[in-house]
XYZ file of C-alpha atoms in Angstrom:
83
model
C 0.000 0.000 0.000
C 1.303 3.416 -0.999
C 0.135 6.096 1.417
C 1.621 9.088 -0.372
C 2.490 8.996 -4.045
C 1.744 8.319 -7.673
C 1.426 4.709 -8.813
C 1.320 3.814 -12.505
C 0.863 0.183 -13.541
C 1.236 -1.021 -17.120
C 0.462 -4.500 -18.418
C 0.026 -6.358 -21.674
C -3.333 -7.954 -22.355
C -4.388 -9.537 -25.631
C -1.673 -7.694 -27.565
C -2.583 -4.276 -26.133
C -1.122 -2.085 -23.418
C -3.380 -1.514 -20.405
C -2.657 1.097 -17.728
C -3.947 2.387 -14.433
C -2.769 5.405 -12.454
C -3.688 6.196 -8.876
C -2.774 9.220 -6.767
C -2.745 9.159 -2.970
C -1.823 11.215 0.054
C -0.525 14.742 -0.383
C -0.544 14.318 -4.176
C -4.324 13.856 -4.232
C -6.143 16.909 -5.551
C -3.060 18.632 -6.948
C -1.266 18.537 -10.281
C -0.661 16.096 -11.837
C -3.894 14.180 -11.487
C -4.471 10.591 -12.606
C -6.906 11.546 -15.371
C -4.385 13.939 -16.953
C -1.539 11.411 -16.696
C -3.503 8.565 -18.293
C -4.586 10.802 -21.161
C -0.956 11.837 -21.782
C 0.378 8.258 -21.494
C -2.351 7.028 -23.864
C -1.277 9.528 -26.526
C 2.114 7.784 -26.621
C 0.487 4.501 -27.668
C -2.333 5.776 -29.908
C -4.824 4.927 -27.214
C -7.360 6.519 -24.953
C -8.287 6.670 -21.325
C -9.562 8.743 -18.483
C -11.130 8.702 -15.081
C -11.140 10.643 -11.856
C -8.380 12.886 -10.480
C -7.345 10.122 -8.047
C -7.790 7.054 -10.311
C -7.818 6.584 -14.088
C -7.315 3.815 -16.616
C -6.557 3.537 -20.296
C -4.992 1.501 -23.030
C -3.473 1.502 -26.463
C -1.070 -0.275 -28.793
C 1.974 -1.998 -27.358
C 4.979 0.327 -27.650
C 7.705 -0.956 -29.962
C 10.407 0.401 -27.653
C 9.314 -0.164 -24.054
C 12.333 1.638 -22.592
C 11.607 4.745 -24.652
C 7.951 4.576 -23.623
C 8.876 4.400 -19.925
C 11.351 7.266 -20.220
C 8.580 9.400 -21.760
C 6.222 8.356 -18.938
C 8.727 9.608 -16.345
C 9.221 12.797 -18.342
C 5.454 13.425 -18.398
C 5.214 12.894 -14.632
C 8.134 15.236 -13.932
C 6.853 17.907 -16.323
C 3.307 17.691 -14.966
C 4.488 17.898 -11.357
C 6.275 21.199 -11.966
C 3.218 22.968 -13.429
């Protein structure tokens, strides 16, 4: 259990990328929110998603370069957190 943080989980299901993002503790209710993050992550994989500020889910195509995808995920989180 994470009491204070941002958790992003990615998995492969039936040849597609699935994702969930949850925000807890002091991060809840401030930027970035889970809905925004899932929408941005989904753009990277030609997908879609959304949800609430504290929990969102989405999906898209499997990224060809998983390391590049993850580096962009971290970049989005860092950029969003500084806004």
